[in-house]
Amino acid sequence: MLEIKNLKKVYKTKGGQEVKALDDVSVTFPETGMVFLLGKSGSGKSTLLNVTGGLDKPDSGEIIIKGKNSKDFSGADFDSYRNTYIGFIFQEYNILNEFNIEQNIELALQLQGKKNDKESVLKLLEQVDLKGLGKRKPNTLSGGQKQRVAIARALIKNPEIIMADEPTGALDSNTGKQVFDTLKKLSKEKLVIIVSHDRDFAEIYADRIIELADGKIISDMTKAHIEPKSLNENINIVNDNVLSIKNVEELKRDDLDKIYDLLKSKNGEVIISTSDHDNKAIKQAIHISEDNRSEVFSDTKEVNTKEYDPKNTKFIKSHLPFQRAFKIGASSLKSKPIRMIFTIFLTIVALVMFGVTSTLMLYDESYSVKEALKNTDLDYEQISKTYKVENIGHNFNISTGEDKVTYKNTEYLETAFSSSDINYLNSKSANKYAGVIKFGSYNYYSGASRVLRIESMTLASSNYYPYVAMTGLVDAGINYITSNGFTITGSYPSNYTEIAITDYMYQMLKDGNPDQVKSYDDILNKTVTCRFGFSGYNVELKITGIINTGMIPTKYNDLKNNTSNLNQNELDKLAEEFKLYIGNSFHLMGYVSNDFYKEYMKDYEVYTYDYINTIWAR
Ligand code: ADP
Ligand code: MG
């Protein structure tokens, strides 16, 4: 079904050095089963997964999906390939705490344009071993359970291939197991490709292990099963050292003699285990399957594949579901009317036929709304702009000149503020507003969620760090920083290759990597990889400054410390409130120079959903 040939990908570093992230990699994947990509950090695992899954483009080489070669892909085919065949699962699961599990899955169904029936939600829950937990809120689930919600979401498209990049990276090994168990089950019917650096897990779960170093495959092993030798119906000799007895009650005198012979042949310790639980653990540890077959890895020779005729390989186009996305965005706001955050939707009427034009008049309106809210105890406000569009169908008869209106419907489209809009507002309000590029889809699609990554560093994930990512970018400028009383260590970015992160982001890195990150110096001048939006392309930026955006209200410290006096319910409430507070706040933004939008966002103008330009002010 899936084959890659001679994939190459080279990254250039600042010093002009070249890193061969993929150095001529070819793999024929099996139709189903669990394939692990193993290797040290930096060996090219993620690059291989991303390129194979169509998230990144190779410099050269081919991807062949069901006989269709990427050489023959046209413009949007990479997106469509991904949309049709691949479900991605990443380390950060990004589910919405405001909604219960069922609702989280329903949202994703709606975003995919699928019918939202109870039955499919329940089926998905069952598939990921979360039956009966649908009504629970995410923050009552373990990390492993949350990750399985993310898997359910990836399954909505019914992809034939699942790709997971360190899916258990943020989990302890016990909860990690549950996730692998679920993926293992799915691998009976699908191809599951997992990036991991955990050899122990790989040996337990993998049907095949492909190991990478310096962008090359250094080994490719497939698991084979060696049948046990059965002494009789009841006794199996699994290997030289292991003997299994199905039913002790049926043992005969004669059997006992044979067992005694075996025992006598050993001069070290012998363990006889009778507990089901222990036996299961022992079998896993020494790689013996449930049915007593020994599992051994040997070089991959034959791969079970099918022949496909590329003519029958159809892609489903991916498109952004504006309307649904908008509705979901709005309903999530309604469901949590937290006083601190107000969103004001400004509505104008326009005809699609004539295009949509924005006028500054609009912002006078928003300005006065802001003034009116001044006396309330807002910490900050957030404004977004929504067009109400009347979509009118005409049936125009040329010979009679008769013009009949055949249908009318109304759509809401969220759109972007321009930099002149923001300048205008700031001219009236002492530089308090900043335009934000929000990674609109990150909440719903974990595939788009990796908006910040510093090589080999993990971002801390907890109630205090609920996003495990940046949530947006701001081209605020140094004046904005100073007039809001923020301070900066280092310098504000001077061009589109640079970024400043916040002290809160720095803390997230520090808590995630206590050994590597001890001071600002360990972060300044590092290169950070940002991934944008749906199509998920990567941009590399140098961190030139760390901005201290001021105190996060101390009441949220309870989420940081384990010493809180609050009960679980109160903590959950606080965590939800904090998630809303921090998610759109200046603490969680990346700060960029003002040529940034022009450079990177030019293609995004039509995708208002990926490019929601929110403005906020304190
Ligand atoms: P792994 O997932 O095995 O840790 P990656 O695939 O992320 O490895 O990276 C492989 C190599 O390519 C590393 O040396 C890494 O620094 C480099 N690399 C990955 N992505 C980028 C990028 N966007 N820009 C520059 N170098 C990169
Ligand atoms: Mg990686």
Short mmCIF file of C-alpha atoms in Angstrom, two decimals, residues 127-402:
data_model
loop_
_atom_site.label_atom_id
_atom_site.label_comp_id
_atom_site.label_asym_id
_atom_site.label_seq_id
_atom_site.Cartn_x
_atom_site.Cartn_y
_atom_site.Cartn_z
CA GLN A 127 -12.28 1.17 19.17
CA VAL A 128 -9.89 3.05 21.43
CA ASP A 129 -10.90 1.16 24.58
CA LEU A 130 -12.71 4.07 26.18
CA LYS A 131 -16.14 2.53 26.25
CA GLY A 132 -18.34 4.10 28.92
CA LEU A 133 -16.13 7.13 29.46
CA GLY A 134 -17.87 9.37 26.93
CA LYS A 135 -19.52 11.62 29.47
CA ARG A 136 -16.33 12.27 31.41
CA LYS A 137 -14.47 15.55 31.21
CA PRO A 138 -10.93 15.37 29.84
CA ASN A 139 -9.31 16.47 33.07
CA THR A 140 -10.70 13.43 34.84
CA LEU A 141 -8.79 11.18 32.46
CA SER A 142 -5.24 9.93 32.64
CA GLY A 143 -2.73 11.03 30.03
CA GLY A 144 -3.03 7.63 28.36
CA GLN A 145 -6.79 7.96 28.14
CA LYS A 146 -6.49 11.45 26.69
CA GLN A 147 -4.08 10.19 24.09
CA ARG A 148 -6.64 7.56 23.16
CA VAL A 149 -9.23 10.28 22.67
CA ALA A 150 -6.72 11.78 20.24
CA ILE A 151 -6.49 8.41 18.52
CA ALA A 152 -10.29 8.26 18.24
CA ARG A 153 -10.14 11.64 16.57
CA ALA A 154 -7.53 10.44 14.12
CA LEU A 155 -9.79 7.47 13.31
CA ILE A 156 -12.69 9.65 12.23
CA LYS A 157 -11.36 9.82 8.69
CA ASN A 158 -11.12 6.05 8.78
CA PRO A 159 -7.52 6.25 7.60
CA GLU A 160 -5.79 3.12 6.39
CA ILE A 161 -2.54 4.31 7.91
CA ILE A 162 -1.92 5.69 11.38
CA MET A 163 1.25 7.64 12.06
CA ALA A 164 2.28 8.49 15.58
CA ASP A 165 5.29 10.57 16.58
CA GLU A 166 6.35 9.67 20.12
CA PRO A 167 2.70 9.17 21.12
CA THR A 168 3.69 8.23 24.64
CA GLY A 169 6.47 10.78 24.99
CA ALA A 170 4.58 12.68 27.66
CA LEU A 171 3.33 9.62 29.52
CA ASP A 172 4.74 7.32 32.17
CA SER A 173 5.37 3.79 31.01
CA ASN A 174 2.19 2.37 32.50
CA THR A 175 -0.16 4.76 30.74
CA GLY A 176 2.09 4.51 27.70
CA LYS A 177 1.27 0.83 27.61
CA GLN A 178 -2.47 1.45 27.30
CA VAL A 179 -1.82 3.63 24.27
CA PHE A 180 0.37 1.00 22.62
CA ASP A 181 -2.19 -1.70 23.42
CA THR A 182 -4.84 0.30 21.60
CA LEU A 183 -2.55 1.00 18.64
CA LYS A 184 -1.58 -2.66 18.54
CA LYS A 185 -5.21 -3.67 18.28
CA LEU A 186 -5.76 -1.19 15.46
CA SER A 187 -2.68 -2.52 13.66
CA LYS A 188 -4.51 -5.77 12.95
CA GLU A 189 -6.46 -3.89 10.31
CA LYS A 190 -4.34 -0.86 9.58
CA LEU A 191 -0.75 0.05 9.00
CA VAL A 192 0.51 1.75 12.15
CA ILE A 193 3.86 3.57 11.97
CA ILE A 194 5.25 4.74 15.27
CA VAL A 195 8.25 6.93 15.98
CA SER A 196 9.85 6.10 19.27
CA HIS A 197 13.16 6.00 21.00
CA ASP A 198 12.05 3.31 23.43
CA ARG A 199 13.55 0.03 22.35
CA ASP A 200 11.85 -1.95 25.11
CA PHE A 201 8.39 -0.95 23.96
CA ALA A 202 9.37 -1.45 20.35
CA GLU A 203 10.48 -5.03 20.99
CA ILE A 204 7.25 -5.83 22.77
CA TYR A 205 4.84 -4.25 20.34
CA ALA A 206 6.52 -4.01 16.94
CA ASP A 207 5.99 -6.37 14.05
CA ARG A 208 8.93 -4.63 12.45
CA ILE A 209 11.61 -2.28 13.73
CA ILE A 210 13.41 0.09 11.40
CA GLU A 211 16.33 1.78 13.06
CA LEU A 212 17.77 5.07 11.88
CA ALA A 213 21.04 6.86 12.50
CA ASP A 214 22.14 10.05 10.75
CA GLY A 215 19.24 9.89 8.35
CA LYS A 216 20.02 6.37 7.17
CA ILE A 217 18.44 3.02 7.89
CA ILE A 218 20.95 1.02 9.89
CA SER A 219 18.78 -1.98 10.51
CA ASP A 220 15.41 -3.30 9.45
CA MET A 221 14.15 -6.27 11.42
CA THR A 222 10.90 -8.18 11.27
CA LYS A 223 9.44 -10.20 14.06
CA ALA A 224 9.02 -13.89 13.45
CA HIS A 225 7.33 -16.42 15.70
CA ILE A 226 8.81 -19.74 16.65
CA GLU A 227 6.22 -22.33 17.56
CA PRO A 228 6.65 -24.07 20.92
CA LYS A 229 7.52 -27.76 20.99
CA SER A 230 4.65 -29.56 22.61
CA LEU A 231 5.59 -32.38 24.88
CA ASN A 232 1.97 -33.38 25.07
CA GLU A 233 -1.43 -31.69 25.07
CA ASN A 234 -0.72 -30.06 28.36
CA ILE A 235 2.96 -29.16 28.32
CA ASN A 236 4.79 -26.87 25.93
CA ILE A 237 8.51 -26.37 25.73
CA VAL A 238 8.67 -22.75 24.67
CA ASN A 239 12.45 -22.61 24.47
CA ASP A 240 15.48 -24.04 26.25
CA ASN A 241 14.60 -22.26 29.44
CA VAL A 242 10.86 -21.94 29.48
CA LEU A 243 8.26 -24.55 29.98
CA SER A 244 4.56 -23.85 30.10
CA ILE A 245 1.87 -25.98 31.67
CA LYS A 246 -1.69 -25.29 30.65
CA ASN A 247 -3.48 -27.09 33.42
CA VAL A 248 -1.65 -28.25 36.50
CA GLU A 249 -4.51 -30.52 37.61
CA GLU A 250 -3.99 -32.69 34.56
CA LEU A 251 -0.32 -33.35 35.27
CA LYS A 252 0.60 -37.03 35.38
CA ARG A 253 3.36 -38.76 37.28
CA ASP A 254 5.20 -39.17 34.01
CA ASP A 255 4.97 -35.42 33.26
CA LEU A 256 6.39 -34.58 36.64
CA ASP A 257 9.41 -36.72 35.94
CA LYS A 258 10.07 -34.81 32.74
CA ILE A 259 9.69 -31.51 34.52
CA TYR A 260 12.02 -32.68 37.23
CA ASP A 261 14.60 -33.61 34.58
CA LEU A 262 14.43 -30.14 33.15
CA LEU A 263 14.77 -28.54 36.58
CA LYS A 264 17.74 -30.67 37.39
CA SER A 265 19.52 -29.54 34.25
CA LYS A 266 19.70 -25.99 35.64
CA ASN A 267 22.13 -24.98 38.27
CA GLY A 268 21.03 -21.39 38.85
CA GLU A 269 17.85 -20.03 40.30
CA VAL A 270 14.59 -21.35 38.92
CA ILE A 271 11.35 -19.44 39.26
CA ILE A 272 8.04 -21.21 39.10
CA SER A 273 5.31 -18.66 38.63
CA THR A 274 1.64 -19.42 39.08
CA SER A 275 0.14 -15.94 38.94
CA ASP A 276 -1.60 -14.98 35.69
CA HIS A 277 -0.50 -11.43 36.11
CA ASP A 278 3.16 -12.29 36.66
CA ASN A 279 3.16 -14.80 33.84
CA LYS A 280 1.90 -12.15 31.47
CA ALA A 281 4.63 -9.75 32.56
CA ILE A 282 7.34 -12.40 32.29
CA LYS A 283 6.18 -13.40 28.82
CA GLN A 284 6.27 -9.80 27.66
CA ALA A 285 9.71 -9.25 29.12
CA ILE A 286 11.22 -12.29 27.44
CA HIS A 287 9.24 -11.84 24.22
CA ILE A 288 6.93 -14.77 24.26
CA SER A 289 3.47 -14.30 22.78
CA GLU A 290 0.27 -15.11 24.67
CA ASP A 291 0.06 -18.43 22.85
CA ASN A 292 3.64 -19.36 23.81
CA ARG A 293 5.37 -18.60 20.56
CA SER A 294 8.84 -17.10 20.93
CA GLU A 295 9.27 -13.82 19.19
CA VAL A 296 12.56 -13.24 17.43
CA PHE A 297 13.64 -10.42 15.20
CA SER A 298 15.58 -11.12 12.04
CA ASP A 299 16.43 -9.07 8.95
CA THR A 300 13.38 -8.04 6.99
CA LYS A 301 13.21 -10.03 3.79
CA GLU A 302 9.76 -10.36 2.40
CA VAL A 303 7.14 -7.74 3.01
CA ASN A 304 3.54 -8.66 2.50
CA THR A 305 2.14 -6.21 -0.01
CA LYS A 306 -0.69 -6.05 -2.50
CA GLU A 307 -0.68 -4.82 -6.08
CA TYR A 308 -2.63 -1.65 -6.70
CA ASP A 309 -3.73 0.00 -9.89
CA PRO A 310 -3.06 3.74 -9.51
CA LYS A 311 -6.16 4.43 -11.61
CA ASN A 312 -8.27 3.24 -8.72
CA THR A 313 -6.42 5.30 -6.14
CA LYS A 314 -8.62 8.26 -5.36
CA PHE A 315 -7.79 11.19 -3.14
CA ILE A 316 -10.36 13.02 -1.09
CA LYS A 317 -9.69 16.74 -1.32
CA SER A 318 -9.09 18.42 1.99
CA HIS A 319 -10.83 21.71 2.47
CA LEU A 320 -11.32 23.96 5.38
CA PRO A 321 -14.76 23.78 6.89
CA PHE A 322 -15.14 27.51 7.57
CA GLN A 323 -18.67 27.55 8.62
CA ARG A 324 -18.48 24.66 10.99
CA ALA A 325 -15.24 25.89 12.41
CA PHE A 326 -16.80 29.22 13.11
CA LYS A 327 -19.82 27.74 14.77
CA ILE A 328 -17.70 25.57 16.97
CA GLY A 329 -15.52 28.50 17.92
CA ALA A 330 -18.55 30.54 18.86
CA SER A 331 -20.23 27.77 20.80
CA SER A 332 -17.12 27.12 22.81
CA LEU A 333 -17.15 30.71 23.86
CA LYS A 334 -20.78 30.62 24.81
CA SER A 335 -20.32 27.54 26.89
CA LYS A 336 -17.78 29.20 29.12
CA PRO A 337 -18.71 32.77 29.79
CA ILE A 338 -15.71 33.60 31.85
CA ARG A 339 -15.75 37.19 32.84
CA MET A 340 -12.19 37.89 31.98
CA ILE A 341 -12.47 37.15 28.34
CA PHE A 342 -14.94 38.88 26.15
CA THR A 343 -15.16 38.24 22.50
CA ILE A 344 -17.00 40.75 20.46
CA PHE A 345 -18.21 39.72 17.09
CA LEU A 346 -18.65 42.58 14.72
CA THR A 347 -21.00 41.86 11.96
CA ILE A 348 -21.45 43.51 8.62
CA VAL A 349 -23.45 42.46 5.63
CA ALA A 350 -21.84 42.00 2.29
CA LEU A 351 -22.71 40.33 -0.95
CA VAL A 352 -20.38 37.58 -1.97
CA MET A 353 -20.82 38.63 -5.58
CA PHE A 354 -19.16 41.94 -4.98
CA GLY A 355 -16.39 40.66 -2.79
CA VAL A 356 -15.89 41.56 0.79
CA THR A 357 -14.54 44.93 1.69
CA SER A 358 -13.68 46.19 5.10
CA THR A 359 -13.85 49.78 6.14
CA LEU A 360 -12.36 51.57 9.05
CA MET A 361 -15.81 52.64 10.17
CA LEU A 362 -16.06 49.20 11.58
CA TYR A 363 -13.28 49.79 14.03
CA ASP A 364 -14.75 52.95 15.38
CA GLU A 365 -17.57 50.73 16.43
CA SER A 366 -15.24 48.26 18.11
CA TYR A 367 -13.39 51.13 19.69
CA SER A 368 -16.50 52.45 21.35
CA VAL A 369 -17.43 49.00 22.55
CA LYS A 370 -14.04 48.80 24.14
CA GLU A 371 -14.53 52.18 25.80
CA ALA A 372 -17.86 51.04 27.13
CA LEU A 373 -16.26 48.00 28.68
CA LYS A 374 -13.51 49.95 30.30
CA ASN A 375 -15.21 50.28 33.63
CA THR A 376 -15.82 46.60 34.02
CA ASP A 377 -13.13 44.50 35.59
CA LEU A 378 -11.71 43.01 32.41
CA ASP A 379 -8.16 41.81 32.45
CA TYR A 380 -8.06 41.95 28.73
CA GLU A 381 -10.37 41.82 25.79
CA GLN A 382 -10.21 40.00 22.56
CA ILE A 383 -11.87 41.11 19.40
CA SER A 384 -12.47 39.19 16.25
CA LYS A 385 -14.17 40.18 13.05
CA THR A 386 -16.89 38.18 11.45
CA TYR A 387 -18.63 38.77 8.16
CA LYS A 388 -22.18 37.80 7.70
CA VAL A 389 -22.48 36.86 4.08
CA GLU A 390 -25.72 36.53 2.17
CA ASN A 391 -25.26 33.93 -0.45
CA ILE A 392 -27.84 34.55 -3.14
CA GLY A 393 -28.43 32.34 -6.16
CA HIS A 394 -29.83 33.95 -9.32
CA ASN A 395 -31.50 32.39 -12.26
CA PHE A 396 -31.14 34.93 -15.02
CA ASN A 397 -33.02 34.47 -18.24
CA ILE A 398 -31.15 36.21 -21.04
CA SER A 399 -33.99 36.36 -23.54
CA THR A 400 -36.64 37.74 -21.21
CA GLY A 401 -34.31 39.55 -18.85
CA GLU A 402 -36.13 37.92 -15.98
#
